[in-house]
Coordinates of C-alpha atoms in Angstrom, one line a residue:
Chain A
V1 CA -10.1 34.7 -60.9
L2 CA -11.6 31.2 -60.8
F3 CA -15.2 30.2 -60.2
L4 CA -14.9 26.8 -58.6
Q5 CA -17.6 24.3 -57.6
G6 CA -18.7 23.7 -54.0
G7 CA -18.2 25.8 -50.9
A8 CA -15.3 27.1 -48.9
L9 CA -14.8 23.7 -47.3
L10 CA -13.6 22.3 -50.6
Q11 CA -10.9 25.0 -50.6
F12 CA -9.9 23.9 -47.1
G13 CA -8.9 20.7 -48.8
M14 CA -7.7 21.9 -52.2
V15 CA -5.2 24.4 -50.8
P16 CA -3.1 21.8 -48.9
M17 CA -3.7 19.1 -51.6
N18 CA -2.2 21.5 -54.2
F19 CA 0.5 23.2 -52.1
L20 CA 1.3 21.2 -48.9
R21 CA 1.0 17.5 -49.7
N22 CA 4.3 15.8 -50.5
T23 CA 6.4 19.0 -49.7
G24 CA 7.7 17.6 -46.4
K25 CA 7.2 21.1 -45.0
A26 CA 4.7 22.5 -42.6
A27 CA 2.1 25.2 -43.5
D28 CA 1.5 28.1 -41.1
Y29 CA -2.1 28.5 -39.9
I30 CA -3.2 31.4 -37.8
V31 CA -6.2 30.2 -35.7
T32 CA -8.6 32.9 -34.7
G33 CA -11.9 30.9 -34.5
T34 CA -14.0 28.0 -35.8
W35 CA -13.2 28.3 -39.5
S36 CA -9.5 28.8 -39.4
K37 CA -9.4 25.9 -36.8
K38 CA -11.4 23.7 -39.2
A39 CA -9.1 24.7 -42.1
S40 CA -6.0 23.7 -40.1
E41 CA -7.6 20.3 -39.3
E42 CA -8.5 19.7 -43.0
A43 CA -4.8 20.5 -43.9
K44 CA -3.6 17.9 -41.4
T45 CA -5.1 15.2 -43.7
Q46 CA -2.6 16.3 -46.4
G47 CA 0.6 17.2 -44.4
K48 CA 2.2 19.0 -41.5
V49 CA 0.6 22.1 -39.9
N50 CA 2.4 24.7 -37.8
V51 CA -0.1 26.7 -35.7
A52 CA 1.5 30.1 -35.9
W53 CA -0.9 31.5 -33.4
D54 CA -4.0 30.2 -31.6
G55 CA -6.6 32.4 -29.9
K56 CA -7.9 29.6 -27.8
A57 CA -6.6 31.0 -24.5
G58 CA -8.9 34.0 -25.0
N59 CA -11.8 31.9 -26.3
Y60 CA -11.1 33.4 -29.7
N61 CA -12.0 36.9 -28.9
R62 CA -9.3 38.7 -31.0
V63 CA -6.8 38.5 -33.8
P64 CA -3.1 38.2 -32.9
R65 CA -0.8 41.1 -32.4
Q66 CA 2.0 41.2 -35.0
D67 CA 4.7 40.1 -32.4
E68 CA 2.6 37.1 -31.4
I69 CA 2.7 35.3 -34.8
K70 CA 5.4 32.6 -35.0
L71 CA 6.0 32.1 -38.7
D72 CA 8.1 29.3 -40.3
P73 CA 10.1 30.9 -43.1
A74 CA 10.2 27.6 -45.0
A75 CA 6.4 27.2 -44.9
P76 CA 4.7 26.7 -48.4
Y77 CA 2.1 29.2 -47.3
V78 CA 0.6 31.1 -44.3
Y79 CA -3.1 30.8 -43.9
L80 CA -5.6 33.0 -42.1
C81 CA -9.4 33.6 -42.1
S82 CA -10.1 37.3 -42.5
N83 CA -13.4 37.1 -40.6
E84 CA -14.6 34.5 -38.2
T85 CA -18.4 34.4 -38.4
I86 CA -19.0 32.5 -35.1
Q87 CA -16.7 34.5 -32.9
G88 CA -17.2 37.8 -34.8
V89 CA -13.4 38.4 -35.0
Q90 CA -12.1 40.2 -38.1
Y91 CA -8.7 41.6 -39.0
P92 CA -9.0 45.4 -39.1
T93 CA -6.0 45.4 -41.5
L94 CA -3.7 42.6 -42.8
P95 CA -0.7 41.7 -40.6
Q96 CA 2.8 41.7 -42.1
L97 CA 3.5 38.0 -42.8
G98 CA 6.8 38.0 -44.7
D99 CA 7.4 36.7 -48.2
V100 CA 5.6 33.4 -47.9
P101 CA 2.4 33.2 -50.0
L102 CA -0.6 34.4 -48.0
V103 CA -3.8 32.3 -48.2
C104 CA -6.9 33.9 -47.0
D105 CA -10.4 32.5 -46.4
S106 CA -12.5 35.6 -47.0
S107 CA -15.8 33.7 -47.3
S108 CA -17.7 35.9 -44.8
D109 CA -16.3 39.3 -45.5
F110 CA -15.6 39.2 -49.3
L111 CA -16.9 42.4 -50.9
C112 CA -17.6 44.0 -47.5
R113 CA -14.7 46.4 -48.0
P114 CA -11.8 47.1 -50.4
V115 CA -8.8 44.7 -49.9
P116 CA -5.2 44.8 -51.1
V117 CA -5.6 42.0 -53.6
E118 CA -1.9 42.1 -54.5
R119 CA -0.9 41.0 -51.1
F120 CA -2.6 37.6 -51.3
G121 CA -1.3 34.4 -52.9
I122 CA -4.8 33.0 -52.7
L123 CA -7.9 34.8 -51.7
F124 CA -11.0 32.6 -51.7
A125 CA -14.6 33.1 -50.7
C126 CA -17.7 31.0 -51.0
A127 CA -20.5 33.1 -52.5
Q128 CA -23.2 32.6 -49.9
K129 CA -22.5 35.6 -47.5
N130 CA -22.0 38.7 -49.6
A131 CA -21.7 37.5 -53.2
G132 CA -24.6 35.1 -54.2
P133 CA -26.2 31.8 -53.4
A134 CA -24.4 28.7 -52.0
G135 CA -22.7 26.5 -54.5
V136 CA -19.8 28.5 -56.0
T137 CA -16.5 29.7 -54.6
I138 CA -14.5 32.6 -56.0
V139 CA -10.8 32.0 -56.0
I140 CA -8.3 34.7 -56.8
I141 CA -4.9 33.0 -57.1
R142 CA -1.5 34.2 -58.2
D143 CA -0.2 32.8 -61.5
D144 CA 3.1 31.5 -60.0
L145 CA 1.0 29.4 -57.5
V146 CA -1.3 28.1 -60.2
A147 CA 1.7 26.8 -62.1
K148 CA 2.7 24.7 -59.0
S149 CA -0.4 22.5 -58.9
P150 CA 0.8 18.9 -59.0
S151 CA -0.4 16.5 -61.8
D152 CA -1.6 13.7 -59.6
L153 CA -4.8 15.3 -58.6
P154 CA -8.3 14.9 -60.2
S155 CA -8.9 17.7 -62.6
L156 CA -11.6 19.5 -60.6
L157 CA -9.2 19.7 -57.5
N158 CA -6.3 21.0 -59.6
Y159 CA -6.0 24.8 -59.8
K160 CA -3.8 24.6 -62.8
I161 CA -6.2 22.6 -64.9
M162 CA -9.2 24.7 -63.8
A163 CA -7.3 27.9 -64.7
E164 CA -6.3 26.5 -68.1
N165 CA -9.9 25.8 -68.7
K166 CA -11.1 29.2 -67.4
S167 CA -13.3 27.4 -64.8
L168 CA -15.2 25.7 -67.6
L169 CA -13.7 22.2 -67.6
N170 CA -17.3 21.0 -67.0
T171 CA -20.6 22.7 -66.6
P172 CA -20.0 25.3 -63.8
P173 CA -22.8 26.2 -61.3
T174 CA -24.3 28.6 -63.8
F175 CA -27.1 30.1 -61.7
A176 CA -24.9 30.9 -58.8
I177 CA -22.3 32.6 -61.1
Y178 CA -25.0 34.6 -62.8
F179 CA -26.2 35.7 -59.3
V180 CA -22.7 36.8 -58.4
H181 CA -22.7 38.9 -61.6
L182 CA -25.9 40.6 -60.5
V183 CA -24.6 41.3 -57.0
T184 CA -21.3 42.7 -58.2
N185 CA -23.2 45.0 -60.6
W186 CA -25.4 46.1 -57.7
L187 CA -22.2 46.9 -55.6
L188 CA -20.6 48.8 -58.4
H189 CA -23.6 50.8 -59.8
D190 CA -26.2 51.0 -57.0
I191 CA -24.0 51.1 -53.9
G192 CA -21.0 52.9 -55.5
G193 CA -18.2 50.5 -54.9
L194 CA -16.5 48.7 -52.1
G195 CA -15.3 51.9 -50.3
K196 CA -18.9 53.0 -50.0
M197 CA -20.0 49.5 -48.9
E198 CA -17.4 49.6 -46.1
E199 CA -18.7 52.9 -44.9
I200 CA -22.2 51.4 -44.7
N201 CA -21.0 48.3 -43.0
K202 CA -19.0 50.3 -40.4
K203 CA -22.0 52.4 -39.7
K204 CA -24.3 49.4 -39.3
S205 CA -22.0 47.5 -37.0
K206 CA -21.2 50.6 -34.9
L207 CA -24.9 51.0 -34.1
L208 CA -24.9 47.6 -32.4
Y209 CA -21.5 47.8 -30.7
D210 CA -22.4 51.3 -29.4
A211 CA -25.6 49.9 -27.9
I212 CA -23.7 47.0 -26.3
D213 CA -21.0 49.2 -24.9
A214 CA -23.5 51.7 -23.5
S215 CA -25.5 49.0 -21.8
A216 CA -23.4 49.1 -18.6
G217 CA -22.6 45.4 -19.0
F218 CA -26.2 44.2 -19.7
Y219 CA -24.9 43.2 -23.1
Q220 CA -21.4 41.9 -23.6
A221 CA -19.7 41.6 -27.0
H222 CA -17.6 38.5 -27.6
A223 CA -14.8 40.2 -29.5
E224 CA -12.3 42.7 -28.2
P225 CA -12.8 46.2 -29.6
S226 CA -9.6 46.0 -31.7
S227 CA -10.9 42.9 -33.6
R228 CA -14.6 43.4 -33.9
S229 CA -16.2 42.2 -37.1
I230 CA -18.3 44.5 -39.2
M231 CA -20.2 41.5 -40.5
N232 CA -21.0 39.4 -37.4
V233 CA -21.8 40.8 -34.0
P234 CA -21.9 38.0 -31.4
F235 CA -22.9 39.1 -27.9
R236 CA -24.2 37.7 -24.6
L237 CA -26.6 38.9 -22.0
A238 CA -24.7 39.2 -18.7
D239 CA -27.7 37.5 -17.0
A240 CA -28.1 34.4 -19.2
A241 CA -31.7 33.9 -17.9
F242 CA -32.7 36.9 -20.1
E243 CA -31.4 35.3 -23.3
E244 CA -34.6 33.3 -24.1
P245 CA -37.0 36.2 -23.4
F246 CA -34.7 38.4 -25.5
L247 CA -34.7 36.1 -28.5
K248 CA -38.5 35.5 -28.2
G249 CA -39.2 39.2 -27.9
A250 CA -37.0 40.0 -30.9
A251 CA -38.7 37.3 -33.0
A252 CA -42.1 38.9 -32.1
C253 CA -40.8 42.1 -33.7
G254 CA -39.6 40.3 -36.8
L255 CA -36.0 40.2 -35.7
V256 CA -35.0 36.6 -36.3
E257 CA -32.0 34.3 -36.6
L258 CA -30.4 36.0 -33.7
K259 CA -29.4 32.9 -31.7
G260 CA -25.7 32.4 -31.6
H261 CA -24.1 29.5 -33.4
R262 CA -24.7 26.2 -31.6
S263 CA -21.0 25.9 -30.9
V264 CA -20.7 29.0 -28.8
G265 CA -24.3 29.9 -27.7
G266 CA -25.4 33.5 -26.9
C267 CA -26.7 35.8 -29.5
R268 CA -25.4 36.9 -32.9
A269 CA -26.4 39.5 -35.4
S270 CA -25.1 38.7 -38.9
I271 CA -25.3 42.0 -40.8
Y272 CA -23.9 41.1 -44.3
N273 CA -24.0 43.5 -47.2
A274 CA -27.6 42.6 -47.9
M275 CA -28.9 43.7 -44.5
P276 CA -30.3 47.2 -44.8
M277 CA -29.5 49.9 -42.3
A278 CA -33.2 49.9 -41.2
G279 CA -32.9 46.3 -40.1
V280 CA -29.9 47.1 -37.9
E281 CA -31.6 50.2 -36.5
A282 CA -34.7 48.1 -35.6
L283 CA -32.5 45.6 -33.7
R284 CA -30.6 48.4 -32.0
D285 CA -33.9 49.9 -30.8
F286 CA -35.2 46.6 -29.6
M287 CA -31.9 46.0 -27.6
L288 CA -32.1 49.5 -26.0
D289 CA -35.7 48.9 -25.1
F290 CA -35.1 45.4 -23.7
A291 CA -32.2 46.6 -21.6
K292 CA -34.2 49.5 -20.2
K293 CA -37.0 47.1 -19.1
H294 CA -34.8 44.5 -17.6
A295 CA -31.5 46.1 -16.4
K296 CA -31.2 46.4 -12.7
Chain B
V1 CA -28.7 9.4 -50.8
L2 CA -26.2 12.2 -50.6
F3 CA -26.4 15.7 -52.1
L4 CA -22.8 16.6 -52.9
Q5 CA -21.3 19.8 -54.1
G6 CA -20.0 20.3 -57.6
G7 CA -20.7 18.3 -60.8
A8 CA -20.2 14.8 -61.9
L9 CA -16.5 15.5 -62.6
L10 CA -15.9 15.8 -58.9
Q11 CA -17.2 12.2 -58.5
F12 CA -14.8 11.1 -61.3
G13 CA -12.1 12.0 -58.7
M14 CA -13.9 11.1 -55.5
V15 CA -14.7 7.5 -56.5
P16 CA -11.1 6.5 -57.0
M17 CA -9.8 8.7 -54.2
N18 CA -12.1 6.8 -51.8
F19 CA -12.0 3.3 -53.2
L20 CA -8.9 2.8 -55.5
R21 CA -6.1 4.9 -54.1
N22 CA -3.7 2.9 -51.9
T23 CA -5.4 -0.4 -52.7
G24 CA -2.7 -1.6 -55.1
K25 CA -5.5 -3.0 -57.2
A26 CA -6.9 -1.9 -60.6
A27 CA -10.4 -0.7 -61.0
D28 CA -12.4 -1.9 -64.1
Y29 CA -13.6 0.8 -66.4
I30 CA -16.0 0.1 -69.4
V31 CA -15.3 2.8 -71.9
T32 CA -18.3 3.5 -74.2
G33 CA -17.7 7.2 -75.0
T34 CA -16.3 10.5 -73.9
W35 CA -17.5 10.6 -70.3
S36 CA -16.5 7.0 -69.3
K37 CA -13.1 7.7 -71.0
K38 CA -12.7 10.9 -69.0
A39 CA -13.6 9.1 -65.8
S40 CA -11.0 6.4 -66.5
E41 CA -8.4 9.1 -67.0
E42 CA -9.3 10.9 -63.8
A43 CA -9.0 7.5 -62.0
K44 CA -5.5 7.1 -63.3
T45 CA -4.4 10.0 -61.1
Q46 CA -5.3 7.9 -58.1
G47 CA -4.3 4.3 -59.0
K48 CA -4.4 1.6 -61.6
V49 CA -7.1 1.2 -64.2
N50 CA -8.1 -1.9 -66.2
V51 CA -10.1 -1.0 -69.3
A52 CA -12.6 -3.8 -69.3
W53 CA -13.9 -2.9 -72.7
D54 CA -13.2 0.1 -75.0
G55 CA -15.6 1.0 -77.9
K56 CA -12.9 3.0 -79.7
A57 CA -12.6 0.5 -82.7
G58 CA -16.3 1.3 -83.5
N59 CA -15.9 5.0 -82.8
Y60 CA -18.0 4.5 -79.7
N61 CA -21.2 3.5 -81.5
R62 CA -22.5 0.8 -79.1
V63 CA -22.3 -0.7 -75.6
P64 CA -20.3 -4.0 -75.2
R65 CA -21.9 -7.4 -75.5
Q66 CA -21.8 -9.4 -72.3
D67 CA -19.0 -11.7 -73.5
E68 CA -16.7 -8.8 -74.6
I69 CA -16.3 -7.4 -71.1
K70 CA -13.0 -8.5 -69.4
L71 CA -13.5 -8.1 -65.7
D72 CA -10.9 -8.3 -63.0
P73 CA -12.4 -10.2 -60.1
A74 CA -10.1 -8.5 -57.7
A75 CA -11.1 -5.0 -58.8
P76 CA -12.4 -2.7 -56.0
Y77 CA -15.2 -1.7 -58.4
V78 CA -16.4 -1.8 -62.0
Y79 CA -17.4 1.5 -63.5
L80 CA -19.7 2.4 -66.4
C81 CA -21.5 5.4 -67.8
S82 CA -25.2 4.5 -68.4
N83 CA -25.6 7.1 -71.1
E84 CA -23.0 8.8 -73.2
T85 CA -24.3 12.2 -74.2
I86 CA -21.9 12.9 -77.0
Q87 CA -22.1 9.5 -78.7
G88 CA -25.7 8.9 -77.9
V89 CA -24.9 5.4 -76.6
Q90 CA -27.0 4.1 -73.7
Y91 CA -27.3 0.6 -72.1
P92 CA -30.8 -0.7 -72.8
T93 CA -30.4 -2.9 -69.7
L94 CA -27.6 -3.3 -67.2
P95 CA -25.0 -6.0 -68.1
Q96 CA -24.2 -8.8 -65.5
L97 CA -20.9 -7.7 -63.9
G98 CA -20.3 -10.1 -61.1
D99 CA -20.1 -9.4 -57.4
V100 CA -17.7 -6.4 -57.6
P101 CA -19.4 -3.1 -56.6
L102 CA -20.9 -1.4 -59.7
V103 CA -20.3 2.3 -60.0
C104 CA -22.5 4.1 -62.5
D105 CA -22.3 7.6 -63.8
S106 CA -26.0 8.2 -64.6
S107 CA -25.6 12.0 -65.0
S108 CA -27.4 12.2 -68.3
D109 CA -30.1 9.6 -67.9
F110 CA -31.0 9.8 -64.2
L111 CA -34.8 9.9 -63.8
C112 CA -35.4 9.1 -67.5
R113 CA -36.6 5.6 -66.6
P114 CA -36.8 3.3 -63.6
V115 CA -33.5 1.7 -62.6
P116 CA -32.7 -1.4 -60.4
V117 CA -31.1 0.7 -57.6
E118 CA -30.2 -2.4 -55.6
R119 CA -27.7 -3.5 -58.2
F120 CA -25.5 -0.4 -57.8
G121 CA -22.7 0.1 -55.3
I122 CA -22.7 3.8 -56.3
L123 CA -25.1 5.5 -58.7
F124 CA -24.3 9.2 -59.2
A125 CA -25.8 11.9 -61.3
C126 CA -25.1 15.6 -61.6
A127 CA -28.4 17.5 -61.6
Q128 CA -28.2 19.5 -64.8
K129 CA -29.8 17.1 -67.3
N130 CA -33.0 15.7 -65.8
A131 CA -33.0 16.8 -62.2
G132 CA -32.2 20.5 -61.7
P133 CA -29.6 23.2 -62.3
A134 CA -25.9 22.7 -62.3
G135 CA -24.1 22.7 -59.0
V136 CA -25.2 19.6 -57.1
T137 CA -24.7 15.9 -57.6
I138 CA -26.9 13.2 -56.3
V139 CA -25.0 10.1 -55.0
I140 CA -26.8 6.9 -54.1
I141 CA -24.2 4.8 -52.3
R142 CA -24.3 1.5 -50.4
D143 CA -23.7 1.6 -46.7
D144 CA -20.8 -0.9 -46.8
L145 CA -19.0 1.2 -49.3
V146 CA -19.5 4.4 -47.3
A147 CA -17.9 2.7 -44.3
K148 CA -14.7 2.1 -46.4
S149 CA -13.9 5.8 -47.1
P150 CA -10.3 6.4 -45.8
S151 CA -9.6 9.0 -43.1
D152 CA -6.8 10.8 -45.0
L153 CA -9.1 12.8 -47.3
P154 CA -10.4 16.3 -46.8
S155 CA -14.0 16.0 -45.4
L156 CA -15.9 17.2 -48.4
L157 CA -14.2 14.5 -50.5
N158 CA -15.0 11.8 -48.0
Y159 CA -18.2 9.9 -48.5
K160 CA -18.2 8.6 -44.9
I161 CA -18.0 12.1 -43.4
M162 CA -20.5 13.5 -45.8
A163 CA -22.9 10.6 -45.0
E164 CA -22.5 11.1 -41.2
N165 CA -23.3 14.7 -41.7
K166 CA -26.3 14.0 -43.9
S167 CA -24.7 16.1 -46.7
L168 CA -24.8 19.1 -44.3
L169 CA -21.2 19.4 -43.2
N170 CA -21.3 22.9 -44.6
T171 CA -23.9 25.0 -46.4
P172 CA -25.0 22.8 -49.3
P173 CA -26.1 24.2 -52.7
T174 CA -29.5 25.0 -51.4
F175 CA -31.2 26.5 -54.5
A176 CA -30.1 23.5 -56.7
I177 CA -31.4 21.0 -54.1
Y178 CA -34.7 22.8 -53.8
F179 CA -35.0 22.7 -57.6
V180 CA -34.4 18.9 -57.5
H181 CA -37.2 18.7 -55.0
L182 CA -39.6 20.5 -57.4
V183 CA -38.5 18.4 -60.4
T184 CA -39.0 15.1 -58.5
N185 CA -42.4 16.3 -57.4
W186 CA -43.3 17.1 -61.0
L187 CA -42.1 13.6 -62.1
L188 CA -44.1 11.9 -59.3
H189 CA -47.4 13.9 -59.5
D190 CA -47.6 15.5 -62.9
I191 CA -45.9 12.9 -65.1
G192 CA -47.0 9.9 -63.0
G193 CA -43.6 8.3 -62.1
L194 CA -40.5 7.0 -63.9
G195 CA -42.3 4.3 -65.8
K196 CA -44.5 6.9 -67.4
M197 CA -41.5 9.1 -68.1
E198 CA -39.7 6.2 -69.8
E199 CA -42.7 5.6 -72.1
I200 CA -42.6 9.3 -73.1
N201 CA -38.9 9.3 -73.6
K202 CA -39.1 6.1 -75.8
K203 CA -41.8 7.7 -77.9
K204 CA -39.9 10.9 -78.3
S205 CA -36.6 9.3 -79.3
K206 CA -38.4 6.8 -81.7
L207 CA -39.9 9.7 -83.6
L208 CA -36.3 10.9 -84.5
Y209 CA -34.7 7.4 -85.0
D210 CA -37.7 6.4 -87.3
A211 CA -37.2 9.6 -89.4
I212 CA -33.5 8.9 -89.6
D213 CA -34.0 5.2 -90.5
A214 CA -36.6 6.0 -93.1
S215 CA -34.4 8.6 -94.9
A216 CA -32.7 6.1 -97.1
G217 CA -29.3 7.1 -95.8
F218 CA -29.8 10.9 -96.0
Y219 CA -29.5 11.0 -92.2
Q220 CA -27.3 8.5 -90.4
A221 CA -27.5 7.8 -86.6
H222 CA -24.2 7.5 -84.8
A223 CA -25.2 4.7 -82.5
E224 CA -26.1 1.1 -83.5
P225 CA -29.9 0.3 -83.0
S226 CA -29.2 -1.9 -80.0
S227 CA -27.4 0.9 -78.0
R228 CA -29.4 4.0 -79.0
S229 CA -29.9 6.6 -76.3
I230 CA -33.4 7.8 -75.5
M231 CA -31.8 11.1 -74.3
N232 CA -29.4 12.1 -77.0
V233 CA -29.8 11.5 -80.7
P234 CA -26.5 12.2 -82.6
F235 CA -26.7 11.9 -86.3
R236 CA -24.9 13.0 -89.5
L237 CA -26.1 14.1 -92.9
A238 CA -24.6 11.7 -95.4
D239 CA -23.6 14.7 -97.5
A240 CA -21.7 16.9 -95.0
A241 CA -22.3 19.9 -97.3
F242 CA -25.9 19.9 -96.2
E243 CA -25.0 20.1 -92.5
E244 CA -24.7 23.9 -92.3
P245 CA -27.9 24.6 -94.3
F246 CA -29.7 22.0 -92.1
L247 CA -28.6 23.7 -88.9
K248 CA -29.4 27.2 -90.2
G249 CA -32.8 26.1 -91.5
A250 CA -33.6 24.4 -88.2
A251 CA -32.6 27.6 -86.3
A252 CA -34.9 29.7 -88.5
C253 CA -37.7 27.4 -87.3
G254 CA -36.7 27.9 -83.6
L255 CA -35.0 24.5 -83.5
V256 CA -31.6 25.4 -81.9
E257 CA -28.7 23.7 -80.1
L258 CA -28.6 21.0 -82.7
K259 CA -24.9 21.2 -83.6
G260 CA -23.1 18.0 -82.4
H261 CA -20.5 18.3 -79.6
R262 CA -17.3 19.9 -80.9
S263 CA -15.4 16.6 -80.2
V264 CA -17.5 14.6 -82.8
G265 CA -19.2 17.1 -85.1
G266 CA -22.4 16.4 -86.9
C267 CA -25.8 17.1 -85.3
R268 CA -27.3 16.1 -82.0
A269 CA -30.8 16.4 -80.6
S270 CA -30.7 16.3 -76.8
I271 CA -34.2 15.4 -75.7
Y272 CA -34.0 15.3 -71.9
N273 CA -37.2 14.9 -69.7
A274 CA -37.9 18.6 -70.0
M275 CA -38.2 18.6 -73.8
P276 CA -41.9 18.3 -74.7
M277 CA -43.2 15.9 -77.4
A278 CA -44.2 18.9 -79.5
G279 CA -40.6 20.0 -79.7
V280 CA -39.5 16.6 -80.9
E281 CA -42.4 16.5 -83.4
A282 CA -41.4 19.9 -84.8
L283 CA -37.8 18.7 -85.3
R284 CA -39.0 15.4 -86.9
D285 CA -41.2 17.4 -89.3
F286 CA -38.3 19.7 -90.2
M287 CA -36.0 16.7 -90.8
L288 CA -38.6 15.0 -93.1
D289 CA -39.1 18.3 -95.0
F290 CA -35.4 19.1 -95.4
A291 CA -34.7 15.5 -96.7
K292 CA -37.5 15.7 -99.2
K293 CA -36.1 19.0 -100.6
H294 CA -32.5 17.9 -100.7
A295 CA -32.4 14.1 -101.2
K296 CA -31.4 13.0 -104.6

């Protein structure tokens, strides 16, 4: 486990700088939304990219079925983003992706549930969703991959050198790392572990998806049921004219930051680990109430 | 002004990645201690380096005289470190370095005194000495240099893309940046500006250097008088057998973190902006007292 400086975007560059550049091969990227798309673009600055699946045709409303993923067996790695914050698309379970090392950006669902760590070549997550404040990224990387980092990279961009120095080559972002320590202690001792956290997250997200599904189309979830995120719930009001009154009414009840990301519009409830059940219940109640008043 | 993720070490890589790599030219590095040496080594991963001066012969105890610096007029930039924390060597004023863009690592003396910002091509400083907590680096970079960043770098390593996005391409290290805001407000309104801060720092460091110089050789400063840092005061006890009792006695008086960096040994008083005059006076008094007791 490494604690590296900067956010997930730096990993979007470090992964291909360390493992794609100068290989002559193409890395596989599974594109399920904004962040995996951006990661594939960053990788193109360093080498060839094979888009193994792209959800664009469905406006990124689901993860791929197993048989849709076109892998290149010679790829140095296959890359996916386990949860897309903007589209609210999350893998319910990991797909089977062969023997090629699996690289996963788990920035927005790290610590939301247990994960089979042994199946990843690299699992990385910036802290600022479930783990701590912005400024540090946690990277879990397999020893055989660390050993492959090339020597012609600056030290801070080289996994091997950072691992040899136990993430302490220079002063690390100490406050952010201390905060991660407090959060993981909270998860372990106050919540009772990641299994318990997953139960809570499933319950929280179900409250909102149930309200959406029971609204007879007044609210519409962006993601297909099979791929719905338990962290981010993006939705639209079927009649877009109600969107502004909805956001204003919600804000008046203290329910804020519900506007969808500027790149997709609509509404979005981000319900990371730190959002209590009561916050989600209050939003659910407001949604039911608003629909009752305005549905035809 | 950019607020970039990570520490100064990332800039050691970013500067040559952006402005040396693929130029076929050699960058000039003035090596006055550990950090400029390390920066020159990081640059070698990206291209050729011309060491314009190296203080190794004097064990890095001074900055170069103007006539000792051998510049390459074709260099893409000339690099120096304005204050070497480990050797306690600081430029009293900037040398004349021609028309080549000047890159300065000011990590350990940023905000300790006014600087002629217009003379730098790039002035960078990690926050964790005088500006805030670890995890953010302030980069002041000239517009014509920003425009030269190549397009084949990952976005977070590309000054141009970071500048176009006003340092907000992704979530920046928000807490660290907020802290920098508080510190600069303190400097401006409580201290009264950088001129005032410089006066205080000169006074603080003079207390220690005077005690060393008046000790008849019991204490010995590492740096020559012309190059002595007002931030870091490394010194030795002429009789090394007294070093451990000195450090233990100091610690017993609440004067801690006085052991020299492991790479050079001896003692070191780091007296950054946040160290109050009273702290330096207490150390000076302990030093006088210890010498009185143990000097022959």
